[in-house]
Short mmCIF file of C-alpha atoms and ligand atoms in Angstrom, two decimals:
data_model
loop_
_atom_site.label_atom_id
_atom_site.label_comp_id
_atom_site.label_asym_id
_atom_site.label_seq_id
_atom_site.Cartn_x
_atom_site.Cartn_y
_atom_site.Cartn_z
CA MET D 1 -1.74 19.91 14.23
CA LYS D 2 -3.06 17.55 11.53
CA VAL D 3 -1.25 15.79 8.74
CA ALA D 4 -3.30 15.58 5.53
CA LYS D 5 -2.20 13.22 2.81
CA PHE D 6 -3.67 13.50 -0.68
CA GLY D 7 -3.52 10.51 -3.00
CA GLY D 8 -2.93 10.39 -6.75
CA THR D 9 -6.49 11.11 -7.87
CA SER D 10 -6.61 14.11 -5.50
CA VAL D 11 -3.71 15.76 -7.35
CA ALA D 12 -4.42 14.38 -10.83
CA SER D 13 -5.49 17.70 -12.33
CA ALA D 14 -5.63 21.42 -11.64
CA ALA D 15 -9.27 21.14 -10.57
CA GLN D 16 -8.35 18.48 -8.03
CA ILE D 17 -5.45 20.52 -6.65
CA GLN D 18 -7.83 23.45 -6.20
CA LYS D 19 -10.00 21.18 -4.06
CA VAL D 20 -6.91 20.20 -2.06
CA TYR D 21 -6.19 23.86 -1.47
CA GLN D 22 -9.73 24.56 -0.26
CA ILE D 23 -9.62 21.58 2.09
CA VAL D 24 -6.26 22.52 3.57
CA VAL D 25 -6.98 26.20 4.15
CA SER D 26 -10.45 25.50 5.57
CA ASP D 27 -8.81 24.11 8.73
CA PRO D 28 -5.81 25.93 10.25
CA GLU D 29 -4.80 22.68 11.98
CA ARG D 30 -3.90 21.19 8.60
CA LYS D 31 -0.28 22.24 8.63
CA VAL D 32 1.50 19.32 7.02
CA VAL D 33 0.36 18.22 3.58
CA VAL D 34 1.70 15.07 1.91
CA VAL D 35 1.10 14.52 -1.79
CA SER D 36 1.31 11.57 -4.17
CA ALA D 37 2.30 11.97 -7.80
CA PRO D 38 -0.58 12.94 -10.11
CA GLY D 39 -2.71 9.84 -10.61
CA LYS D 40 -5.44 8.87 -13.03
CA ARG D 41 -7.91 11.51 -14.25
CA SER D 42 -10.19 8.80 -15.60
CA LYS D 43 -10.29 5.02 -15.60
CA GLU D 44 -8.30 4.77 -18.85
CA ASP D 45 -5.66 7.31 -17.81
CA THR D 46 -2.10 6.44 -16.72
CA LYS D 47 -0.61 7.47 -13.38
CA VAL D 48 2.48 9.70 -13.56
CA THR D 49 4.36 7.04 -11.55
CA ASP D 50 3.62 4.50 -14.29
CA LEU D 51 4.67 6.99 -16.99
CA LEU D 52 7.91 7.50 -15.08
CA ILE D 53 8.54 3.77 -14.75
CA HIS D 54 8.06 3.41 -18.50
CA CYS D 55 10.37 6.33 -19.09
CA ALA D 56 13.10 4.87 -16.87
CA GLU D 57 12.75 1.51 -18.62
CA GLN D 58 13.23 3.20 -22.01
CA PHE D 59 16.38 4.96 -20.82
CA LEU D 60 17.70 1.77 -19.23
CA GLN D 61 17.12 -0.20 -22.39
CA TYR D 62 17.87 2.31 -25.19
CA GLY D 63 19.68 5.16 -23.45
CA GLU D 64 16.85 7.51 -24.48
CA GLY D 65 13.07 7.84 -24.40
CA ASN D 66 11.98 11.26 -25.46
CA GLU D 67 8.33 10.37 -26.00
CA ALA D 68 7.99 8.89 -22.52
CA PHE D 69 9.77 11.90 -21.02
CA GLN D 70 7.48 14.33 -22.86
CA ALA D 71 4.41 12.44 -21.64
CA VAL D 72 5.46 13.08 -18.02
CA VAL D 73 6.25 16.74 -18.58
CA ALA D 74 2.94 17.22 -20.41
CA ARG D 75 1.03 16.15 -17.29
CA TYR D 76 2.78 18.77 -15.16
CA ARG D 77 2.49 21.40 -17.87
CA GLU D 78 -1.27 20.95 -18.14
CA ILE D 79 -1.70 21.20 -14.38
CA ALA D 80 0.58 24.23 -14.04
CA GLN D 81 -1.10 26.10 -16.90
CA GLU D 82 -4.58 25.46 -15.59
CA LEU D 83 -3.51 26.59 -12.13
CA GLY D 84 -2.20 29.81 -13.66
CA LEU D 85 1.41 29.13 -12.64
CA THR D 86 4.32 30.40 -14.69
CA GLU D 87 6.10 28.29 -17.32
CA GLU D 88 9.19 28.56 -15.13
CA ILE D 89 8.10 25.74 -12.81
CA VAL D 90 7.45 23.43 -15.77
CA ASP D 91 10.89 24.24 -17.18
CA ARG D 92 12.44 23.43 -13.83
CA ILE D 93 10.56 20.13 -13.56
CA SER D 94 11.58 19.26 -17.09
CA MET D 95 15.26 20.10 -16.49
CA ASP D 96 15.42 18.25 -13.18
CA LEU D 97 13.85 15.16 -14.72
CA LEU D 98 16.22 15.23 -17.68
CA GLU D 99 19.15 15.47 -15.30
CA ILE D 100 18.17 12.38 -13.34
CA LEU D 101 17.28 10.50 -16.53
CA HIS D 102 20.81 11.09 -17.74
CA ALA D 103 22.41 10.21 -14.41
CA ASP D 104 24.39 7.04 -13.73
CA ARG D 105 22.41 3.95 -14.77
CA THR D 106 24.75 1.24 -13.54
CA ASP D 107 22.46 0.31 -10.66
CA ALA D 108 19.08 -0.09 -12.38
CA ASN D 109 17.06 -0.37 -9.15
CA ARG D 110 18.52 2.77 -7.68
CA TYR D 111 18.08 4.61 -10.95
CA MET D 112 14.44 3.50 -11.11
CA ASP D 113 13.82 4.70 -7.56
CA ALA D 114 15.19 8.17 -8.28
CA ILE D 115 12.94 8.50 -11.36
CA LYS D 116 9.85 7.18 -9.57
CA ALA D 117 10.38 9.53 -6.62
CA SER D 118 10.48 12.55 -8.92
CA GLY D 119 6.71 12.10 -9.47
CA GLU D 120 5.92 13.01 -5.87
CA ASP D 121 8.78 15.46 -5.53
CA ASN D 122 7.70 17.60 -8.48
CA CYS D 123 4.07 17.40 -7.44
CA ALA D 124 4.93 18.72 -3.96
CA LYS D 125 6.87 21.63 -5.50
CA LEU D 126 3.96 22.45 -7.78
CA VAL D 127 1.33 22.25 -5.03
CA ALA D 128 3.44 24.45 -2.71
CA GLN D 129 3.83 27.00 -5.47
CA TYR D 130 0.09 27.03 -6.09
CA PHE D 131 -0.60 27.66 -2.39
CA VAL D 132 1.85 30.57 -2.49
CA SER D 133 0.22 31.94 -5.64
CA GLN D 134 -3.05 32.01 -3.68
CA GLY D 135 -1.42 34.21 -1.04
CA HIS D 136 -0.72 31.49 1.52
CA GLU D 137 2.55 30.93 3.29
CA ALA D 138 3.57 27.47 2.09
CA TYR D 139 6.83 25.62 1.56
CA TYR D 140 7.96 22.53 -0.26
CA VAL D 141 9.92 20.37 2.19
CA ASN D 142 12.58 17.97 0.98
CA PRO D 143 12.62 14.62 2.86
CA LYS D 144 16.42 14.72 3.20
CA GLU D 145 16.44 18.19 4.68
CA ALA D 146 13.64 17.13 7.06
CA GLY D 147 15.53 13.97 8.05
CA LEU D 148 13.28 11.21 6.68
CA PHE D 149 15.81 8.39 6.55
CA VAL D 150 15.02 4.87 5.41
CA THR D 151 16.67 1.51 4.87
CA ASP D 152 18.60 1.12 1.66
CA GLU D 153 16.19 -1.28 -0.08
CA PRO D 154 15.17 0.22 -3.44
CA GLY D 155 11.41 -0.03 -3.98
CA ASN D 156 10.85 -1.43 -0.53
CA ALA D 157 12.26 0.98 2.03
CA GLN D 158 11.45 0.94 5.73
CA VAL D 159 11.66 4.01 7.91
CA LEU D 160 14.67 4.30 10.26
CA PRO D 161 13.72 5.13 13.85
CA GLU D 162 15.84 8.29 14.06
CA SER D 163 13.57 9.90 11.45
CA TYR D 164 10.82 10.51 13.99
CA ASP D 165 12.99 12.77 16.12
CA ASN D 166 14.27 14.60 13.08
CA LEU D 167 10.76 15.21 11.75
CA LYS D 168 9.59 16.58 15.07
CA SER D 169 11.31 19.89 14.34
CA LEU D 170 8.82 20.49 11.51
CA ARG D 171 6.41 21.45 14.28
CA ASP D 172 8.30 24.68 14.79
CA ARG D 173 8.15 25.79 11.19
CA SER D 174 5.66 28.36 10.04
CA GLY D 175 3.29 28.11 7.10
CA ILE D 176 1.89 25.05 5.38
CA LEU D 177 4.51 22.42 4.68
CA VAL D 178 4.08 20.41 1.49
CA PHE D 179 5.95 17.15 1.65
CA PRO D 180 6.38 14.62 -1.18
CA GLY D 181 5.18 11.13 -0.35
CA PHE D 182 6.63 7.77 -1.34
CA PHE D 183 10.34 8.16 -0.62
CA GLY D 184 13.04 8.97 1.85
CA TYR D 185 16.83 8.94 1.83
CA SER D 186 19.28 6.26 2.83
CA LEU D 187 21.92 7.25 5.37
CA GLU D 188 24.34 7.58 2.42
CA GLY D 189 22.00 10.17 0.95
CA LYS D 190 20.44 8.10 -1.84
CA ILE D 191 16.76 8.32 -2.76
CA VAL D 192 14.89 5.14 -1.83
CA THR D 193 11.17 4.60 -2.38
CA PHE D 194 8.66 2.69 -0.32
CA SER D 195 6.64 -0.01 -2.05
CA ARG D 196 3.93 1.10 -4.50
CA GLY D 197 1.25 3.27 -2.96
CA GLY D 198 3.76 4.25 -0.30
CA SER D 199 2.77 7.90 0.10
CA ASP D 200 0.32 6.67 2.74
CA ILE D 201 3.38 5.48 4.68
CA THR D 202 5.04 8.89 4.42
CA GLY D 203 1.89 10.52 5.82
CA SER D 204 1.79 8.14 8.73
CA ILE D 205 5.50 8.64 9.53
CA LEU D 206 5.06 12.40 9.44
CA ALA D 207 1.97 12.21 11.65
CA ALA D 208 4.00 10.25 14.19
CA GLY D 209 7.03 12.56 13.81
CA VAL D 210 5.17 15.82 14.34
CA GLN D 211 2.89 14.18 16.92
CA ALA D 212 -0.22 15.15 15.02
CA THR D 213 -3.64 14.98 16.61
CA LEU D 214 -5.02 13.32 13.47
CA TYR D 215 -3.71 11.76 10.28
CA GLU D 216 -6.16 12.47 7.48
CA ASN D 217 -5.82 10.38 4.38
CA PHE D 218 -7.73 11.95 1.48
CA THR D 219 -8.66 9.70 -1.40
CA ASP D 220 -11.55 9.38 -3.87
CA VAL D 221 -14.16 7.44 -1.90
CA ASP D 222 -16.39 8.59 0.96
CA SER D 223 -15.24 5.81 3.24
CA VAL D 224 -13.81 2.36 3.47
CA PHE D 225 -16.40 -0.11 2.26
CA SER D 226 -17.13 -3.43 3.91
CA ALA D 227 -16.36 -5.26 0.65
CA ASN D 228 -14.91 -4.43 -2.75
CA PRO D 229 -17.56 -2.34 -4.61
CA ASN D 230 -16.49 -4.01 -7.86
CA MET D 231 -17.63 -7.34 -6.47
CA VAL D 232 -20.57 -6.41 -4.26
CA SER D 233 -23.04 -3.77 -5.31
CA GLN D 234 -23.22 -0.86 -2.87
CA PRO D 235 -21.46 -2.45 0.07
CA LYS D 236 -22.00 -0.89 3.49
CA GLU D 237 -19.74 1.98 4.46
CA ILE D 238 -17.61 1.44 7.53
CA LYS D 239 -17.66 4.31 10.04
CA THR D 240 -14.98 3.08 12.42
CA LEU D 241 -12.34 0.38 12.30
CA THR D 242 -9.60 -0.57 14.68
CA TYR D 243 -5.98 -0.41 13.55
CA ARG D 244 -5.84 -4.19 13.57
CA GLU D 245 -8.92 -4.55 11.39
CA MET D 246 -7.65 -2.00 8.89
CA ARG D 247 -4.23 -3.60 8.78
CA GLU D 248 -5.73 -7.01 7.99
CA LEU D 249 -8.18 -5.65 5.44
CA SER D 250 -5.59 -3.63 3.59
CA TYR D 251 -3.18 -6.52 3.63
CA ALA D 252 -5.84 -8.72 2.07
CA GLY D 253 -6.79 -6.44 -0.78
CA PHE D 254 -8.44 -3.24 0.43
CA SER D 255 -6.44 -0.88 -1.71
CA VAL D 256 -7.78 2.28 -0.13
CA PHE D 257 -4.90 2.40 2.37
CA HIS D 258 -1.38 0.92 2.19
CA ASP D 259 -1.10 -2.04 4.53
CA GLU D 260 2.22 -0.85 5.96
CA ALA D 261 0.97 2.66 6.64
CA LEU D 262 -0.79 2.06 9.92
CA ILE D 263 2.08 1.10 12.17
CA PRO D 264 3.73 4.53 12.63
CA ALA D 265 0.40 6.20 13.46
CA PHE D 266 -0.69 3.28 15.62
CA ARG D 267 2.53 3.25 17.67
CA ALA D 268 2.24 6.97 18.23
CA GLY D 269 -1.45 6.62 19.17
CA ILE D 270 -2.63 8.93 16.38
CA PRO D 271 -6.11 8.32 14.99
CA VAL D 272 -6.41 8.02 11.23
CA CYS D 273 -9.30 9.23 9.11
CA ILE D 274 -9.90 8.19 5.51
CA LYS D 275 -11.73 10.98 3.68
CA ASN D 276 -12.86 11.97 0.21
CA THR D 277 -11.27 14.97 -1.55
CA ASN D 278 -14.38 15.14 -3.76
CA ASN D 279 -16.73 15.17 -0.78
CA PRO D 280 -14.78 16.45 2.22
CA ASP D 281 -17.88 16.96 4.35
CA ALA D 282 -18.59 13.23 4.46
CA PRO D 283 -17.37 11.93 7.83
CA GLY D 284 -15.14 9.24 6.28
CA THR D 285 -13.84 6.19 8.12
CA ARG D 286 -12.01 6.63 11.41
CA ILE D 287 -9.33 4.17 12.44
CA VAL D 288 -8.90 3.98 16.17
CA LEU D 289 -7.59 1.75 18.94
CA GLU D 290 -10.96 0.53 20.16
CA ARG D 291 -14.47 0.81 18.87
CA LYS D 292 -18.04 -0.14 19.68
CA PRO D 293 -19.44 -3.01 17.60
CA GLU D 294 -21.41 -1.78 14.58
CA ASN D 295 -22.20 -4.81 12.52
CA GLY D 296 -22.07 -8.10 14.38
CA PRO D 297 -18.85 -10.10 14.27
CA VAL D 298 -17.57 -9.12 10.83
CA SER D 299 -16.48 -5.61 9.80
CA GLY D 300 -15.19 -6.27 6.34
CA ILE D 301 -14.51 -8.92 3.72
CA ALA D 302 -11.36 -8.62 1.63
CA SER D 303 -9.90 -10.76 -1.08
CA ASP D 304 -6.75 -10.96 -3.10
CA ALA D 305 -5.82 -13.24 -5.99
CA GLY D 306 -2.54 -14.48 -7.43
CA PHE D 307 -1.41 -16.86 -4.71
CA CYS D 308 0.04 -20.33 -4.98
CA SER D 309 0.50 -22.99 -2.37
CA VAL D 310 3.30 -25.49 -1.93
CA TYR D 311 1.77 -28.47 -0.19
CA VAL D 312 4.24 -30.85 1.46
CA SER D 313 3.36 -34.10 3.19
CA LYS D 314 5.59 -36.49 5.08
CA TYR D 315 4.60 -39.21 7.49
CA LEU D 316 5.55 -38.23 11.08
CA MET D 317 6.29 -34.64 10.13
CA ASN D 318 5.00 -33.66 13.56
CA ARG D 319 7.90 -35.53 15.23
CA GLU D 320 10.64 -34.21 12.99
CA ILE D 321 12.42 -31.34 14.68
CA GLY D 322 13.40 -28.57 12.28
CA PHE D 323 11.23 -29.65 9.34
CA GLY D 324 9.48 -26.29 9.05
CA ARG D 325 12.74 -24.40 9.36
CA LYS D 326 14.41 -26.46 6.63
CA LEU D 327 11.43 -26.02 4.34
CA LEU D 328 11.36 -22.27 4.82
CA HIS D 329 15.11 -22.17 4.41
CA ILE D 330 14.77 -23.56 0.90
CA LEU D 331 12.30 -20.79 0.08
CA GLU D 332 14.65 -18.25 1.62
CA ASP D 333 17.38 -19.39 -0.76
CA TYR D 334 15.18 -18.19 -3.61
CA GLY D 335 14.39 -14.88 -1.89
CA LEU D 336 10.73 -15.85 -1.45
CA SER D 337 8.50 -14.49 1.26
CA TYR D 338 5.52 -16.49 2.42
CA GLU D 339 2.11 -15.32 3.57
CA HIS D 340 0.53 -18.20 5.49
CA THR D 341 1.46 -21.68 6.60
CA PRO D 342 -1.60 -23.75 7.50
CA SER D 343 -0.48 -27.15 8.75
CA GLY D 344 -1.69 -30.58 9.83
CA ILE D 345 0.01 -33.54 11.55
CA ASP D 346 1.81 -34.86 8.51
CA ASP D 347 1.41 -31.91 6.17
CA ILE D 348 2.05 -28.26 5.75
CA SER D 349 1.16 -25.77 3.02
CA VAL D 350 3.13 -22.64 2.37
CA ILE D 351 1.11 -19.92 0.69
CA MET D 352 3.02 -17.39 -1.35
CA ARG D 353 2.42 -14.67 -3.90
CA GLN D 354 2.75 -16.39 -7.23
CA LYS D 355 4.43 -13.54 -9.09
CA GLN D 356 7.62 -13.96 -7.05
CA ILE D 357 8.35 -17.44 -8.44
CA ASP D 358 9.20 -18.32 -11.99
CA GLU D 359 8.70 -21.79 -13.44
CA GLY D 360 12.37 -22.74 -13.24
CA ALA D 361 12.64 -21.86 -9.56
CA GLU D 362 9.42 -23.71 -8.82
CA ALA D 363 10.70 -26.96 -10.35
CA GLU D 364 13.99 -26.64 -8.43
CA ILE D 365 12.18 -25.97 -5.15
CA VAL D 366 9.96 -29.04 -5.58
CA LYS D 367 13.02 -31.16 -6.36
CA ARG D 368 14.89 -29.88 -3.31
CA ILE D 369 11.95 -30.52 -1.00
CA TYR D 370 11.85 -34.14 -2.21
CA THR D 371 15.57 -34.72 -1.99
CA GLU D 372 16.63 -32.64 1.02
CA LEU D 373 13.55 -33.20 3.20
CA SER D 374 12.59 -36.67 1.97
CA ALA D 375 9.00 -35.52 1.55
CA ASP D 376 6.39 -38.09 0.54
CA ASN D 377 4.46 -35.71 -1.63
CA VAL D 378 4.92 -32.15 -2.90
CA VAL D 379 2.17 -30.44 -4.86
CA VAL D 380 2.15 -26.86 -6.11
CA GLN D 381 -1.28 -25.37 -6.63
CA HIS D 382 -1.60 -22.18 -8.67
CA ASP D 383 -4.18 -19.42 -9.04
CA LEU D 384 -5.54 -19.35 -5.55
CA ALA D 385 -7.42 -16.45 -4.01
CA MET D 386 -7.36 -15.64 -0.32
CA ILE D 387 -10.60 -14.42 1.17
CA MET D 388 -10.35 -12.76 4.54
CA ILE D 389 -13.18 -11.98 6.88
CA VAL D 390 -12.14 -9.44 9.47
CA GLY D 391 -13.77 -8.16 12.64
CA GLU D 392 -12.93 -7.50 16.28
CA GLY D 393 -16.31 -9.02 17.13
CA MET D 394 -15.20 -12.45 15.93
CA ARG D 395 -13.26 -13.05 19.13
CA HIS D 396 -16.35 -13.13 21.28
CA ASN D 397 -18.69 -14.70 18.81
CA VAL D 398 -19.43 -18.37 18.55
CA GLY D 399 -20.19 -19.88 15.15
CA THR D 400 -18.60 -17.37 12.77
CA THR D 401 -16.53 -20.08 11.08
CA ALA D 402 -19.57 -22.29 10.66
CA ARG D 403 -21.58 -19.44 9.14
CA ALA D 404 -18.77 -18.59 6.74
CA ALA D 405 -18.15 -22.19 5.73
CA SER D 406 -21.81 -22.92 5.10
CA ALA D 407 -22.25 -19.70 3.12
CA LEU D 408 -19.36 -20.77 0.90
CA ALA D 409 -20.74 -24.30 0.59
CA SER D 410 -24.19 -23.02 -0.45
CA ALA D 411 -22.54 -20.91 -3.14
CA GLY D 412 -20.75 -24.03 -4.43
CA VAL D 413 -17.30 -22.71 -3.47
CA ASN D 414 -14.84 -25.36 -2.39
CA ILE D 415 -12.60 -24.25 0.49
CA GLU D 416 -9.04 -25.26 -0.35
CA MET D 417 -7.75 -24.25 3.06
CA ILE D 418 -8.67 -22.34 6.19
CA ASN D 419 -6.33 -20.35 8.37
CA GLN D 420 -7.80 -19.25 11.61
CA GLY D 421 -6.54 -18.86 15.09
CA SER D 422 -3.26 -16.98 14.91
CA SER D 423 -5.02 -13.70 14.42
CA GLU D 424 -7.91 -12.98 16.71
CA VAL D 425 -9.55 -10.61 14.30
CA SER D 426 -9.47 -12.45 11.00
CA MET D 427 -10.13 -15.73 9.31
CA MET D 428 -8.75 -16.67 5.96
CA PHE D 429 -10.17 -18.99 3.33
CA GLY D 430 -8.14 -20.14 0.36
CA VAL D 431 -10.30 -20.78 -2.69
CA LYS D 432 -9.66 -21.29 -6.41
CA GLY D 433 -9.05 -17.98 -8.18
CA VAL D 434 -12.15 -18.46 -10.36
CA ASP D 435 -14.32 -18.59 -7.22
CA GLU D 436 -13.03 -15.35 -5.69
CA VAL D 437 -15.95 -13.08 -6.54
CA LYS D 438 -18.55 -15.74 -5.80
CA ALA D 439 -16.97 -16.35 -2.40
CA VAL D 440 -16.89 -12.65 -1.46
CA GLN D 441 -20.52 -12.23 -2.52
CA ALA D 442 -21.65 -15.26 -0.52
CA LEU D 443 -19.85 -14.09 2.61
CA TYR D 444 -21.15 -10.56 2.22
CA LYS D 445 -24.70 -11.84 1.98
CA GLU D 446 -24.21 -13.95 5.09
CA PHE D 447 -22.66 -11.29 7.32
CA PHE D 448 -24.14 -8.05 6.04
CA GLU D 449 -27.51 -8.81 4.53
CA LYS D 450 -28.97 -11.33 6.94
N1 LIG I 1 2.83 7.35 -6.73
C1 LIG I 1 3.19 6.14 -6.06
C2 LIG I 1 2.47 4.96 -6.68
O1 LIG I 1 1.70 5.12 -7.61
C3 LIG I 1 3.00 6.22 -4.59
C4 LIG I 1 1.62 6.64 -4.13
O2 LIG I 1 0.82 7.12 -4.91
O3 LIG I 1 1.34 6.48 -2.95
O4 LIG I 1 2.67 3.87 -6.25
#
């Protein structure tokens, strides 16, 4: 049994959903189908999830938002009409959405989650109905009924372990099961979504739950590329990656697969395959436990911008017990999560995503580090980009750091910091945001074109 997840662009229009249908019925093993909400039909288009967020914001602010509501319904109407489905399903979608839009708005986060989740939920109902209209036995499956329970953190849910056992019973059901991605239910029965792009996580949880032989993740590219195609022209396609490599690459900016989606499949030992809905015969990228080396030490180069670093120095920091804990405790007080902490004898930098901190909090944090930790110097640096080179081969290869550093130097990119060592399969370079593309290009040239 395979679990096939189809992303937003794969269900963005009737024509795309017809491709989904062909793909699913061409392999009787594809029994569980997970869908995102309809995504962009073109570069300029807006995802249904973003339309829904706008709609919820209008209702939260003004108590109404008819235009935004109509924009969502119009997307479903167009798809349903082109698929030859009856108006009835559009009326149902429209009524259900109106009902949740007019529900209790006292808890804005919870309200937002319920609206966002409707994007996937209605898409799954529509896709199931289309399969049935084509003469196939297919059912929409509700995550609550199937037992997909998650932590009660709106917009950031984590799966609860009991879900896996609950989901196992889906194995015994007949027909094709169409499951909405992106959300589950809290134990109190409330809808809670994963973080953005979280339908990949649903697919992975289901694959682990039903003990699938393969988790197929259908998107709109033939494979995972070794670098961002918007930065490097025609980067090499990657045929196989290990779970660890994929996890690091998606964490550091490879948007093709959600960085939290690997763990369920990995723990259950289920291989993952990234494939293209628009070219399903292409072999795609397989993600496995172990692989043979394909391209020297480095498999991929990822980058992500929008980081800041809080640099703290204090003479004899190395001797002061609890310094790191106290520093991180201050950040915890502001609800901040950190990404990396490169450190020296008398200094430490904490790298964080900039968008979590506003100016007021930043000034307070700096003040507290001076007063509570008696730091000698505290400097906040903004607009940093993190460049990550990733590859299992790096463990056994001498000189990768030197090659990377000299490639960056030749391109005139100053390395603000290096983090290497904790992870055996990656190395991270912090550079100024303006140098991000230049850095990726220089590293790509070094590791893939030489
Ligand atoms: N529709 C959701 C989003 O845009 C989840 C997903 O597509 O995976 O974030």
